[in-house]
């Protein structure tokens, strides 16, 4: 595998290509010159807000800053092309309608693979499943359940495209998910689509716009009425998306507001742990993980460390590998920010053990590995292994 340029290297190259000195570029990004120098010199990680600022200053996408999509053995071009084709021909599926019950089993398999962060395995089955589900829904006319299955499968497809850095594909998938969700007449399916739509703005670093999507979705969902477990999971998940967007936008008031609503809803679930509905996970455990991440984005790593310490050996019950993996990555970010380098490495090792494909592809795990490897502990064998797995070194 060829060495993948790191985000700091990409910023330096793009800055020079535009004829910008570090002083002017730093001013355009709203950061200090010394901070920019550390970023370009692999002494500090490129956080999502910094990537967003760099993308605006340099007129490129955040994916270009991070070097996404990452070219590695994990990326299966043939399967991605098959998925693109399936998404493109959304009204013209080539697959036949499967036997009764087979599609439901396939959907459950897809949702489990997504939660387990087994993106390659999920990618292999998605094109055919999408075609079968669409053929079934078209034959069934206005059957809400059939269209709900299509919408949920597009939710799985979004997770794959997003994690592999295929942001243009992710945008197209969300439009198809919306197309299917509108045919369900189900507010939960439409809210799940809004959750992913806000995610496309989050990936692009357009946090204000993403927050507007969330707030509109919350308002519409509340107006639709409803109660029960599914209502709590859906509404709580929308607020958690708002926590991410607001914290990356450095809006403490909005962060606290969304977090307060999420905690209130989590209490209503009682002691059932975190629940999964329409590819959305919600409960007290996941809410705590989002709060931890918000402290990092708001430059409060000490508070993030305080939260992460008791979760090392006893993570919230009921959370899938996708969430535990994210906990480990954020734990590593907090440890690095507080200069606990050995602890950051331990968190990363655990992330690879729990969710290897996610950790290999996630921009922030790669950034933490890059800083540890390049600046601090190049000679450590485990860091060398992680750097090779992520393509950061030959």
XYZ file of C-alpha atoms in Angstrom:
394
model
C 0.000 0.000 0.000
C 1.316 3.435 -0.956
C 1.840 6.027 1.744
C -1.234 8.252 2.057
C -0.551 12.000 2.462
C -1.697 13.243 5.871
C -4.084 16.149 6.358
C -1.337 18.540 7.467
C 0.702 17.701 4.378
C -2.336 18.298 2.167
C -2.959 21.701 3.748
C 0.655 22.706 3.131
C 0.560 21.582 -0.515
C -2.786 23.255 -1.216
C -1.699 26.447 0.551
C 1.473 26.706 -1.506
C -0.407 25.913 -4.723
C -2.593 28.944 -4.060
C 0.422 31.114 -3.313
C -0.554 31.638 0.322
C 1.987 32.162 3.054
C 1.391 30.623 6.458
C 0.499 33.974 8.017
C -2.257 34.777 5.535
C -3.573 31.213 5.470
C -3.709 31.044 9.259
C -5.623 34.341 9.341
C -8.109 33.012 6.783
C -8.556 29.857 8.862
C -8.981 31.785 12.097
C -6.045 30.112 13.845
C -2.583 31.211 14.944
C 0.458 30.874 12.711
C 2.167 28.670 15.294
C -0.833 26.335 15.294
C -0.765 26.082 11.495
C 2.950 25.333 11.579
C 2.343 22.509 14.059
C -0.438 21.111 11.900
C 1.681 21.130 8.779
C 4.612 19.689 10.725
C 2.559 16.762 12.084
C 2.782 18.040 15.656
C -0.963 18.608 16.046
C -3.921 16.681 14.594
C -6.255 18.260 12.069
C -9.580 18.263 13.906
C -12.916 18.448 12.038
C -13.361 22.198 12.725
C -9.810 22.875 11.526
C -10.420 20.784 8.392
C -13.615 22.772 7.792
C -11.744 26.075 8.168
C -8.981 24.889 5.831
C -11.482 23.729 3.212
C -13.112 27.172 3.162
C -9.799 29.024 3.028
C -8.369 26.796 0.299
C -11.620 26.267 -1.650
C -11.580 22.489 -1.502
C -13.673 19.839 0.202
C -12.933 18.519 3.674
C -12.396 15.152 2.005
C -9.553 16.702 -0.009
C -8.006 17.989 3.232
C -8.080 14.526 4.793
C -7.038 12.839 1.547
C -10.282 10.897 1.282
C -11.253 8.516 -0.079
C -8.291 6.598 1.309
C -6.773 4.201 -1.184
C -6.132 0.989 0.703
C -6.937 -2.724 0.549
C -10.182 -1.932 2.364
C -11.553 0.018 -0.540
C -13.161 -2.334 -3.004
C -13.594 -0.361 -6.222
C -15.691 -3.036 -7.923
C -18.202 -3.212 -5.083
C -18.378 0.572 -4.809
C -19.089 0.804 -8.534
C -21.847 -1.780 -8.147
C -23.336 0.278 -5.330
C -23.151 3.450 -7.439
C -24.980 1.674 -10.239
C -27.672 0.383 -7.889
C -28.195 3.884 -6.489
C -28.249 5.464 -9.941
C -30.883 3.080 -11.298
C -33.105 3.443 -8.251
C -36.311 3.291 -10.308
C -35.047 0.565 -12.636
C -33.850 -2.344 -10.475
C -32.542 -5.318 -12.441
C -33.180 -7.738 -9.579
C -36.369 -9.758 -9.205
C -38.622 -9.667 -6.177
C -37.208 -12.173 -3.651
C -39.257 -14.855 -1.841
C -41.342 -13.653 1.074
C -39.259 -13.244 4.225
C -35.883 -13.290 2.463
C -35.693 -9.524 2.202
C -36.400 -9.014 5.901
C -33.534 -11.375 6.753
C -31.235 -9.508 4.368
C -32.150 -6.169 5.942
C -31.417 -7.470 9.438
C -28.059 -8.796 8.217
C -27.209 -5.437 6.653
C -28.114 -3.501 9.792
C -26.057 -5.879 11.938
C -23.006 -5.529 9.668
C -23.337 -1.753 9.817
C -23.500 -1.759 13.606
C -20.514 -4.122 13.758
C -18.530 -1.804 11.416
C -18.019 -4.636 8.922
C -18.216 -2.268 5.986
C -16.638 -4.519 3.381
C -19.033 -7.358 4.104
C -21.928 -4.898 4.014
C -20.730 -3.405 0.736
C -20.735 -6.837 -0.901
C -24.428 -7.458 -0.238
C -25.898 -3.957 -0.510
C -26.264 -3.543 -4.315
C -28.327 -6.718 -4.714
C -30.365 -6.055 -1.561
C -31.190 -2.523 -2.690
C -32.343 -3.816 -6.063
C -34.476 -6.531 -4.497
C -36.014 -4.168 -1.952
C -36.826 -1.576 -4.619
C -38.343 -4.193 -6.929
C -40.509 -5.397 -4.040
C -41.624 -1.873 -3.132
C -42.448 -0.951 -6.728
C -44.526 -4.115 -7.146
C -46.279 -3.441 -3.840
C -47.302 0.057 -4.866
C -47.877 2.176 -1.788
C -46.987 -0.439 0.825
C -45.351 1.550 3.625
C -43.459 -1.414 5.077
C -41.829 -2.222 1.742
C -40.713 1.359 1.232
C -39.471 1.465 4.820
C -37.139 -1.438 4.046
C -35.770 0.471 1.055
C -35.191 3.558 3.216
C -33.410 1.537 5.903
C -31.136 -0.111 3.324
C -30.220 3.300 1.949
C -29.372 4.227 5.541
C -26.914 1.322 5.605
C -25.505 2.403 2.252
C -24.972 5.921 3.568
C -22.912 4.553 6.463
C -20.605 2.711 4.032
C -20.172 5.655 1.670
C -19.606 8.096 4.524
C -17.036 5.951 6.289
C -15.128 5.256 3.061
C -14.952 8.964 2.327
C -17.141 8.711 -0.775
C -19.001 11.914 0.031
C -20.500 12.484 -3.428
C -21.952 8.996 -3.316
C -23.217 9.626 0.221
C -25.042 12.755 -0.984
C -26.724 10.788 -3.774
C -27.678 8.010 -1.361
C -29.376 10.450 1.012
C -31.494 11.807 -1.850
C -32.577 8.226 -2.644
C -33.294 7.565 1.023
C -35.509 10.645 1.080
C -37.290 9.406 -2.054
C -38.073 6.111 -0.326
C -38.886 7.602 3.089
C -41.498 9.948 1.620
C -43.366 6.878 0.369
C -43.567 5.340 3.820
C -45.736 8.098 5.316
C -43.666 7.311 8.420
C -42.218 10.274 10.360
C -39.521 8.004 11.837
C -38.202 7.054 8.376
C -38.172 10.699 7.300
C -36.404 11.747 10.512
C -33.766 9.047 9.983
C -33.202 10.487 6.513
C -32.826 13.978 7.991
C -30.241 12.561 10.411
C -28.148 11.375 7.444
C -28.783 14.573 5.480
C -27.410 16.598 8.386
C -24.463 14.208 8.337
C -23.593 15.195 4.775
C -23.335 18.831 5.900
C -21.300 17.702 8.907
C -18.846 15.886 6.616
C -18.544 19.004 4.473
C -17.798 21.180 7.500
C -21.008 23.177 6.981
C -22.105 23.015 10.587
C -24.592 25.916 10.547
C -26.512 24.348 7.682
C -26.415 20.940 9.327
C -27.832 22.412 12.531
C -30.639 24.008 10.547
C -31.495 20.588 9.087
C -31.574 19.051 12.578
C -33.692 21.801 14.104
C -36.194 21.627 11.254
C -36.345 17.828 11.551
C -36.902 18.016 15.316
C -39.726 20.526 14.854
C -41.432 18.489 12.113
C -41.074 15.250 14.041
C -42.522 16.735 17.214
C -45.431 18.219 15.272
C -46.199 14.790 13.813
C -46.862 13.554 17.343
C -46.127 10.104 18.608
C -44.862 8.360 21.695
C -43.225 5.136 22.760
C -39.756 3.694 22.345
C -39.307 4.394 18.635
C -40.324 8.023 19.123
C -37.734 8.461 21.903
C -34.943 6.806 19.899
C -35.623 8.903 16.801
C -35.978 12.240 18.576
C -33.027 11.555 20.861
C -30.838 10.659 17.892
C -31.686 13.925 16.159
C -30.602 15.814 19.266
C -27.337 13.842 19.382
C -26.626 14.851 15.788
C -27.259 18.402 16.942
C -24.691 17.959 19.740
C -21.984 17.071 17.204
C -22.811 19.890 14.812
C -23.136 22.522 17.526
C -19.923 21.539 19.314
C -17.931 21.553 16.070
C -19.439 24.957 15.357
C -18.142 26.055 18.785
C -21.685 26.933 19.851
C -21.768 26.019 23.531
C -25.345 27.175 24.052
C -26.736 25.007 21.231
C -24.551 22.098 22.350
C -25.897 22.274 25.890
C -29.463 22.662 24.637
C -29.359 19.547 22.428
C -27.533 17.617 25.142
C -30.130 18.558 27.741
C -32.947 17.299 25.515
C -31.054 14.083 24.758
C -30.458 13.358 28.441
C -34.106 13.960 29.258
C -35.180 11.511 26.560
C -32.581 8.940 27.623
C -34.060 8.929 31.132
C -37.413 7.984 29.620
C -35.925 4.738 28.273
C -35.224 3.606 31.830
C -32.747 0.793 32.356
C -33.192 -0.861 28.950
C -29.814 0.337 27.714
C -29.239 1.798 24.273
C -31.623 0.780 21.491
C -31.268 0.596 17.699
C -34.088 1.721 15.406
C -33.816 2.625 11.700
C -29.996 2.525 12.036
C -30.186 5.088 14.861
C -28.743 4.238 18.275
C -29.971 6.066 21.346
C -29.858 5.764 25.104
C -27.940 6.991 28.125
C -24.714 5.306 27.016
C -24.588 6.817 23.549
C -25.585 10.197 24.960
C -22.574 10.035 27.291
C -20.312 9.264 24.321
C -21.618 12.286 22.429
C -21.085 14.476 25.482
C -17.505 13.223 25.743
C -16.877 14.053 22.069
C -18.425 17.500 22.520
C -15.934 18.318 25.268
C -13.110 17.545 22.828
C -14.586 19.728 20.070
C -15.109 22.573 22.557
C -11.444 22.404 23.644
C -12.194 20.830 27.016
C -10.044 17.673 26.787
C -9.590 17.450 30.571
C -13.327 16.992 30.997
C -13.321 14.422 28.187
C -10.583 12.479 29.999
C -12.621 12.565 33.206
C -15.543 11.036 31.352
C -13.498 8.482 29.424
C -11.504 7.095 32.378
C -14.393 5.119 33.954
C -15.468 3.870 30.518
C -12.155 2.122 29.737
C -13.067 -1.159 31.349
C -16.836 -0.737 31.617
C -18.271 0.848 28.466
C -22.035 1.470 28.393
C -23.926 -1.763 27.866
C -25.886 -2.406 24.721
C -23.653 -0.379 22.416
C -22.542 -1.874 19.108
C -18.882 -1.971 17.991
C -19.492 1.146 15.892
C -20.130 3.139 19.056
C -17.446 1.488 21.208
C -14.955 2.090 18.413
C -15.876 5.764 18.358
C -15.489 5.914 22.152
C -11.958 4.558 21.794
C -11.060 7.041 19.068
C -12.361 9.953 21.129
C -10.565 8.583 24.184
C -7.351 8.633 22.150
C -8.028 12.204 21.012
C -8.559 13.370 24.585
C -5.446 11.566 25.809
C -3.333 13.096 23.047
C -4.669 16.587 23.765
C -3.686 16.218 27.424
C -0.269 14.746 26.493
C -1.020 11.269 27.881
C 0.673 9.591 24.935
C 0.778 6.025 26.240
C -2.911 6.248 27.073
C -3.696 7.500 23.578
C -1.887 4.507 22.130
C -3.813 2.120 24.391
C -7.120 3.606 23.288
C -6.136 3.198 19.645
C -5.121 -0.421 20.140
C -8.507 -1.099 21.659
C -10.241 0.704 18.778
C -8.508 -1.601 16.297
C -9.534 -4.623 18.374
C -13.199 -3.602 18.574
C -13.821 -1.945 15.192
C -10.798 -2.493 12.914
C -12.310 -1.324 9.616
C -13.762 1.806 11.180
C -10.498 2.655 12.937
C -8.472 2.117 9.788
C -10.676 4.541 7.859
C -11.703 7.150 10.437
C -9.957 10.514 9.834
C -9.431 11.228 13.533
C -7.899 7.850 14.381
C -5.524 8.411 11.481
C -4.682 11.910 12.710
C -3.903 10.722 16.243
C -1.751 7.898 14.883
C 0.048 10.363 12.604
C 0.963 12.710 15.453
C 2.031 9.911 17.789
C 4.071 8.222 15.091
C 5.721 11.244 13.514
C 6.323 13.483 16.501
C 6.485 11.399 19.638
C 7.023 7.673 19.454
C 8.161 6.664 15.990
C 10.155 3.701 17.299
C 7.270 1.949 19.100
C 6.369 -1.279 17.252
C 2.625 -1.020 17.855
C 2.536 2.506 16.419
C 4.502 1.332 13.409
C 1.899 -1.405 12.884
C -0.994 1.051 13.169
C 0.673 3.524 10.822
C 1.129 0.785 8.231
C -2.455 -0.409 8.599
C -3.765 3.091 7.901
C -1.339 3.721 5.027
C 0.485 6.530 6.819
C 3.808 4.853 6.235
C 5.136 2.258 3.804
